[in-house]
């Protein structure tokens, strides 16, 4: 038995706004008297095209995406983008810069190195990923086709709270786990991509925002469904898009607008994460090793000073309705993901539990 209310701290797929799930439930059988569920709609039909156009428009407004950028709704998740980026952006033999800030940037480097010569411009590995390397220490290659960063390291609990300057080299960011958590200056990026299942919607949907001049023919062996150019030119009609996932993401965009947009959401995210980090730092029982200035506001990664209590912590938390607080398997320890949909009450419940647990076990 799990007591209610339940708060889901999973890193991904993660918590969704309750209002969105309720609206989807209401509209499940019959979308706005169309006589069809969104799942049943032909994707080229007027109804679904309206849904997709609206979702794209709302996302453009939320993020302030300039007119010379395209928004693509693709499939395959962020991991597929690790390959698709070099296949779409680089000729064979070209070089790309990557900054290694943890688990997900290492994955991007590993996969990308099958298609490009990769220059690791900076790495946090020698500090065990406790901070984001300062730009002054980056060794950028002026001939690189792009420079790739991971704006939020989901497994390591690190985030950029500043924007790198890469000159004429396009900046590319994997924003999977902090997309729509704060305003961003899109015009500083060449490409932004994000898998949906962390902070947007159902898994599989992958959002790519790309500046027009970077949309080039992909390498010939690239599947057409994964060619940015084919997808941009066909406006998502080349193959069946993830129709239901696009619909749910669209409901989330609307929900974000009702919350006051990304400025308001960022303020709430700051408050929630500050509350949790303050509770961790104020206790001898919990440890967060990441440098304060580089901590993620989405994924707080920490551990118990006495690691042998971890299993018991997770068991008791679960009983209290605090779910999925285990760290990423590659990192261990504890992790509380505080995505947009996590209410203040969830954070307060977690802190109250942590304090009670600390009192019982010291
Ligand atoms: C989860 C995650 C990924 C991988 O996403 P998939 O959809 O499983 O491919 C990549 N990058 C970051 C930052 C992530 O958090």
Coordinates of C-alpha atoms and ligand atoms in Angstrom, one line a residue:
X1 CA 0.0 0.0 0.0
X2 CA 1.2 3.4 -0.9
X3 CA -0.3 6.3 0.9
X4 CA -1.7 9.2 -1.1
X5 CA -1.1 11.8 -2.3
X6 CA 1.6 10.3 -4.5
X7 CA 4.5 12.3 -5.9
X8 CA 6.6 10.9 -8.7
X9 CA 10.2 12.0 -8.7
X10 CA 11.2 9.8 -11.7
X11 CA 13.8 11.2 -14.1
X12 CA 12.0 10.0 -17.2
X13 CA 9.5 9.3 -18.2
X14 CA 8.5 11.7 -15.5
X15 CA 5.6 13.4 -13.9
X16 CA 2.9 15.1 -16.1
X17 CA 0.6 18.0 -15.1
X18 CA -2.5 16.4 -13.7
X19 CA -4.7 18.9 -15.5
X20 CA -3.3 17.7 -18.8
X21 CA -3.9 14.0 -18.0
X22 CA -7.5 14.9 -17.0
X23 CA -8.1 16.8 -20.2
X24 CA -6.7 13.9 -22.3
X25 CA -9.0 11.6 -20.4
X26 CA -12.0 13.7 -21.1
X27 CA -11.1 14.0 -24.8
X28 CA -9.9 10.4 -25.2
X29 CA -13.0 9.0 -27.0
X30 CA -14.1 12.0 -28.9
X31 CA -11.9 15.0 -29.6
X32 CA -14.1 18.1 -29.7
X33 CA -17.0 16.4 -31.3
X34 CA -15.0 15.2 -34.2
X35 CA -16.3 11.7 -33.6
X36 CA -12.8 10.4 -33.3
X37 CA -10.1 9.9 -30.7
X38 CA -6.9 11.8 -31.6
X39 CA -5.4 8.3 -31.9
X40 CA -7.8 7.4 -34.7
X41 CA -7.3 10.6 -36.8
X42 CA -5.6 10.4 -40.2
X43 CA -2.5 12.5 -39.8
X44 CA -3.1 14.5 -43.0
X45 CA -6.7 15.3 -42.1
X46 CA -7.9 18.7 -41.0
X47 CA -8.3 17.8 -37.3
X48 CA -4.8 16.5 -36.7
X49 CA -3.2 19.1 -38.8
X50 CA -5.0 21.7 -36.7
X51 CA -3.6 20.0 -33.5
X52 CA -0.1 19.9 -34.9
X53 CA -0.1 23.5 -36.2
X54 CA -1.4 24.8 -32.8
X55 CA 1.2 22.8 -30.9
X56 CA 4.0 24.2 -33.1
X57 CA 2.6 27.7 -32.7
X58 CA 2.3 27.5 -29.0
X59 CA 5.8 26.2 -28.6
X60 CA 7.1 29.0 -30.8
X61 CA 5.4 31.5 -28.6
X62 CA 6.5 30.0 -25.4
X63 CA 10.1 29.8 -26.3
X64 CA 10.2 32.9 -28.5
X65 CA 11.5 30.9 -31.4
X66 CA 12.7 33.3 -34.1
X67 CA 11.1 33.1 -37.6
X68 CA 14.3 31.7 -39.2
X69 CA 14.2 28.6 -37.0
X70 CA 12.2 25.4 -37.8
X71 CA 10.5 23.2 -35.2
X72 CA 10.5 19.5 -36.1
X73 CA 8.5 16.8 -34.3
X74 CA 10.6 13.7 -34.9
X75 CA 10.7 10.1 -33.5
X76 CA 13.5 8.1 -32.0
X77 CA 14.3 9.9 -28.7
X78 CA 17.4 11.9 -27.9
X79 CA 19.7 8.9 -28.3
X80 CA 18.8 8.8 -32.0
X81 CA 19.8 12.5 -32.3
X82 CA 23.2 11.6 -31.1
X83 CA 23.7 10.0 -34.5
X84 CA 21.3 12.1 -36.5
X85 CA 23.1 15.3 -35.7
X86 CA 26.4 14.4 -37.3
X87 CA 24.6 12.6 -40.2
X88 CA 22.6 15.8 -40.9
X89 CA 25.1 18.5 -40.1
X90 CA 28.5 17.2 -41.0
X91 CA 30.2 15.8 -44.1
X92 CA 32.2 12.6 -43.6
X93 CA 35.6 13.3 -41.9
X94 CA 34.5 16.5 -40.4
X95 CA 35.2 17.5 -36.8
X96 CA 32.8 18.5 -34.0
X97 CA 33.5 19.9 -30.5
X98 CA 31.8 18.2 -27.5
X99 CA 31.9 19.3 -23.9
X100 CA 31.8 16.4 -21.5
X101 CA 29.8 17.2 -18.4
X102 CA 28.6 13.7 -17.4
X103 CA 26.7 10.6 -18.4
X104 CA 24.6 12.0 -21.3
X105 CA 27.3 14.0 -22.9
X106 CA 29.5 10.9 -22.8
X107 CA 26.7 9.0 -24.6
X108 CA 26.5 11.7 -27.2
X109 CA 30.3 11.6 -27.7
X110 CA 30.3 7.8 -27.9
X111 CA 27.6 7.7 -30.6
X112 CA 28.8 10.8 -32.4
X113 CA 32.3 9.4 -32.8
X114 CA 31.0 6.8 -35.2
X115 CA 30.2 9.6 -37.7
X116 CA 32.7 12.4 -36.9
X117 CA 36.1 13.2 -35.5
X118 CA 35.3 14.4 -32.1
X119 CA 37.3 17.0 -30.1
X120 CA 36.4 16.8 -26.4
X121 CA 36.9 20.5 -25.8
X122 CA 36.6 20.1 -22.0
X123 CA 35.7 17.4 -19.6
X124 CA 34.5 17.3 -16.0
X125 CA 35.7 13.7 -15.7
X126 CA 38.8 14.6 -13.7
X127 CA 36.6 16.3 -11.1
X128 CA 34.2 13.4 -11.1
X129 CA 31.6 15.7 -12.7
X130 CA 31.1 18.0 -9.8
X131 CA 31.0 21.1 -11.9
X132 CA 30.6 22.4 -15.4
X133 CA 34.0 23.3 -16.8
X134 CA 34.4 27.0 -17.2
X135 CA 34.6 28.2 -20.8
X136 CA 38.1 29.7 -20.2
X137 CA 39.3 26.1 -20.0
X138 CA 37.6 24.9 -23.2
X139 CA 39.9 23.9 -26.1
X140 CA 37.6 24.7 -29.0
X141 CA 38.5 23.7 -32.6
X142 CA 37.8 26.7 -34.8
X143 CA 37.2 24.3 -37.7
X144 CA 34.5 22.3 -35.9
X145 CA 31.2 21.8 -37.6
X146 CA 29.4 22.5 -34.4
X147 CA 29.9 22.5 -30.6
X148 CA 27.7 20.2 -28.6
X149 CA 26.7 20.7 -25.0
X150 CA 24.3 18.9 -22.6
X151 CA 22.4 21.8 -21.0
X152 CA 21.2 19.6 -18.1
X153 CA 22.9 16.4 -17.0
X154 CA 20.0 14.3 -15.9
X155 CA 22.1 11.6 -14.1
X156 CA 24.8 13.8 -12.6
X157 CA 22.7 16.7 -11.4
X158 CA 24.6 19.5 -13.3
X159 CA 23.3 22.3 -15.5
X160 CA 24.6 25.3 -17.4
X161 CA 23.5 28.5 -15.8
X162 CA 25.4 30.5 -18.4
X163 CA 25.6 30.4 -22.2
X164 CA 28.9 29.4 -23.9
X165 CA 30.2 31.6 -26.7
X166 CA 31.4 29.5 -29.6
X167 CA 31.8 32.3 -32.2
X168 CA 30.9 31.3 -35.7
X169 CA 30.7 27.6 -34.7
X170 CA 27.0 26.7 -34.2
X171 CA 26.2 25.8 -30.7
X172 CA 24.1 22.5 -30.4
X173 CA 22.4 21.5 -27.2
X174 CA 20.8 18.4 -25.9
X175 CA 18.1 20.0 -23.7
X176 CA 16.2 16.8 -23.1
X177 CA 15.8 17.2 -19.3
X178 CA 15.5 21.0 -19.0
X179 CA 13.6 21.9 -22.1
X180 CA 10.8 24.4 -21.2
X181 CA 12.0 24.7 -17.6
X182 CA 13.3 28.3 -18.2
X183 CA 13.5 30.9 -21.0
X184 CA 16.4 30.4 -23.4
X185 CA 18.0 32.7 -26.0
X186 CA 17.3 30.5 -29.0
X187 CA 19.2 32.8 -31.3
X188 CA 22.4 31.8 -29.5
X189 CA 22.0 28.2 -30.7
X190 CA 22.2 26.5 -34.1
X191 CA 20.3 23.4 -33.0
X192 CA 18.4 22.4 -29.9
X193 CA 16.9 19.0 -29.4
X194 CA 15.0 17.3 -26.6
X195 CA 13.3 13.9 -26.1
X196 CA 9.8 14.6 -24.7
X197 CA 9.6 12.2 -21.8
X198 CA 11.4 14.2 -19.2
X199 CA 9.6 17.6 -19.2
X200 CA 7.2 17.6 -22.1
X201 CA 5.1 14.5 -22.8
X202 CA 5.1 10.9 -24.0
X203 CA 8.4 9.1 -24.8
X204 CA 9.4 8.8 -28.4
X205 CA 8.5 12.3 -29.5
X206 CA 11.7 14.3 -30.1
X207 CA 11.7 18.0 -30.7
X208 CA 14.4 19.6 -32.9
X209 CA 14.7 23.3 -33.3
X210 CA 17.1 24.2 -36.0
X211 CA 18.2 27.4 -37.7
X212 CA 17.3 27.5 -41.4
X213 CA 20.8 27.8 -42.8
X214 CA 21.9 24.6 -41.1
X215 CA 19.2 22.6 -42.8
X216 CA 21.3 20.8 -45.5
X217 CA 20.9 17.6 -47.3
X218 CA 21.8 14.7 -44.9
X219 CA 24.4 12.1 -45.8
X220 CA 23.0 9.8 -48.4
X221 CA 22.8 6.8 -46.1
X222 CA 20.5 8.7 -43.7
X223 CA 17.0 7.4 -43.5
X224 CA 14.7 10.0 -45.1
X225 CA 12.5 9.9 -42.1
X226 CA 15.4 11.2 -40.1
X227 CA 16.6 13.8 -42.5
X228 CA 16.1 17.3 -41.0
X229 CA 15.7 18.7 -44.6
X230 CA 13.1 16.1 -45.6
X231 CA 11.1 16.7 -42.4
X232 CA 11.4 20.4 -42.6
X233 CA 10.3 20.6 -46.2
X234 CA 7.4 18.2 -45.8
X235 CA 6.2 19.9 -42.6
X236 CA 5.8 16.6 -40.9
X237 CA 3.9 14.9 -43.7
X238 CA 6.8 12.7 -45.0
X239 CA 5.8 9.9 -42.6
X240 CA 3.2 9.5 -39.8
X241 CA 4.2 11.7 -36.9
X242 CA 3.7 10.6 -33.3
X243 CA 0.2 11.9 -33.5
X244 CA -0.9 11.2 -29.9
X245 CA 2.4 12.4 -28.4
X246 CA 2.2 15.6 -30.4
X247 CA -1.4 16.1 -29.1
X248 CA -0.3 15.6 -25.5
X249 CA 2.7 17.8 -25.9
X250 CA 0.4 20.5 -27.2
X251 CA -1.8 20.2 -24.1
X252 CA 1.4 20.7 -22.0
X253 CA 2.4 23.8 -24.0
X254 CA -1.1 25.2 -23.3
X255 CA -0.7 24.3 -19.6
X256 CA 2.6 26.2 -19.5
X257 CA 1.0 29.3 -21.0
X258 CA -1.6 29.1 -18.3
X259 CA 1.1 29.0 -15.7
X260 CA 2.4 32.3 -16.9
X261 CA 5.0 31.1 -19.4
X262 CA 8.6 30.1 -19.0
X263 CA 9.6 33.1 -16.8
X264 CA 7.0 32.1 -14.2
X265 CA 7.9 28.5 -14.5
X266 CA 11.6 29.2 -14.1
X267 CA 10.9 31.2 -10.9
X268 CA 8.9 28.3 -9.5
X269 CA 11.6 25.8 -10.5
X270 CA 14.2 28.0 -8.8
X271 CA 12.2 28.1 -5.6
X272 CA 11.5 24.4 -5.6
X273 CA 15.1 23.4 -6.1
X274 CA 16.5 26.0 -3.7
X275 CA 14.2 24.6 -1.0
X276 CA 15.5 21.1 -1.6
X277 CA 19.2 22.0 -1.9
X278 CA 18.9 24.1 1.3
X279 CA 17.5 21.1 3.2
X280 CA 20.3 18.9 1.9
X281 CA 23.1 21.3 2.7
X282 CA 21.6 22.0 6.1
X283 CA 21.8 18.4 7.1
X284 CA 24.7 16.1 8.0
X285 CA 22.8 13.1 6.8
X286 CA 22.5 14.1 3.1
X287 CA 25.3 15.2 0.8
X288 CA 25.1 16.9 -2.6
X289 CA 28.7 17.0 -4.0
X290 CA 28.0 19.3 -7.0
X291 CA 29.2 22.8 -6.9
X292 CA 26.3 25.0 -5.9
X293 CA 26.6 27.3 -8.9
X294 CA 26.2 24.4 -11.3
X295 CA 23.5 22.4 -9.7
X296 CA 20.5 21.3 -11.8
X297 CA 17.1 22.7 -11.0
X298 CA 15.5 19.7 -12.6
X299 CA 17.4 16.7 -11.2
X300 CA 18.8 17.1 -7.7
X301 CA 21.4 14.3 -7.3
X302 CA 22.5 13.6 -3.7
X303 CA 23.3 10.7 -1.4
X304 CA 23.2 9.7 2.2
X305 CA 26.4 10.2 4.2
X306 CA 25.8 6.6 5.3
X307 CA 25.2 4.9 1.9
X308 CA 24.2 1.7 3.7
X309 CA 20.8 3.4 4.5
X310 CA 19.9 4.0 0.8
X311 CA 17.7 1.0 0.4
X312 CA 15.8 1.7 3.6
X313 CA 15.4 5.4 2.6
X314 CA 13.9 4.3 -0.7
X315 CA 11.6 1.8 1.0
X316 CA 10.2 4.2 3.5
X317 CA 9.9 7.0 0.9
X318 CA 7.9 4.8 -1.3
X319 CA 5.6 3.9 1.6
X320 CA 5.0 7.6 2.0
X321 CA 4.0 8.0 -1.7
X322 CA 7.4 9.5 -2.7
X323 CA 8.2 7.5 -5.7
X324 CA 11.3 6.8 -7.8
X325 CA 13.9 8.6 -5.7
X326 CA 16.8 6.2 -6.7
X327 CA 19.8 7.7 -8.5
X328 CA 20.6 6.8 -12.1
X329 CA 22.0 3.2 -12.2
X330 CA 25.4 4.5 -13.5
X331 CA 25.7 7.0 -10.6
X332 CA 23.9 5.5 -7.7
X333 CA 22.7 7.4 -4.6
X334 CA 19.5 9.4 -4.7
X335 CA 17.9 11.7 -7.2
X336 CA 14.8 13.9 -7.0
X337 CA 13.6 15.1 -10.3
X338 CA 11.6 18.4 -10.0
X339 CA 10.2 18.8 -13.5
X340 CA 7.7 21.6 -14.3
X341 CA 4.7 19.4 -13.2
X342 CA 6.1 18.7 -9.7
X343 CA 4.0 20.9 -7.3
X344 CA 5.5 22.7 -4.4
X345 CA 3.6 20.3 -2.1
X346 CA 5.7 17.4 -3.5
X347 CA 8.9 19.1 -2.6
X348 CA 7.6 20.0 0.8
X349 CA 6.5 16.4 1.4
X350 CA 9.9 15.1 0.3
X351 CA 11.8 17.5 2.7
X352 CA 9.5 16.7 5.6
X353 CA 10.2 13.0 4.9
X354 CA 13.9 13.5 4.7
X355 CA 14.0 15.4 8.0
X356 CA 12.0 12.7 9.7
X357 CA 14.2 10.0 8.3
X358 CA 17.3 11.8 9.4
X359 CA 16.0 12.2 12.9
X360 CA 15.1 8.4 13.0
X361 CA 18.5 7.3 11.8
X362 CA 21.0 9.5 13.7
Ligands
LIG1 C1 17.0 10.8 -21.0 C2 18.1 11.6 -21.8 C3 18.5 11.2 -23.0 C4 18.1 9.9 -23.7 O1 16.8 9.9 -24.1 P1 16.1 8.7 -24.9 O2 14.8 9.3 -25.3 O3 16.0 7.6 -24.0 O4 17.0 8.4 -26.1 C5 19.5 12.0 -23.7 N1 19.9 13.1 -23.1 C6 19.5 13.5 -21.9 C7 20.0 14.8 -21.3 C8 18.6 12.7 -21.2 O5 18.1 13.2 -20.0

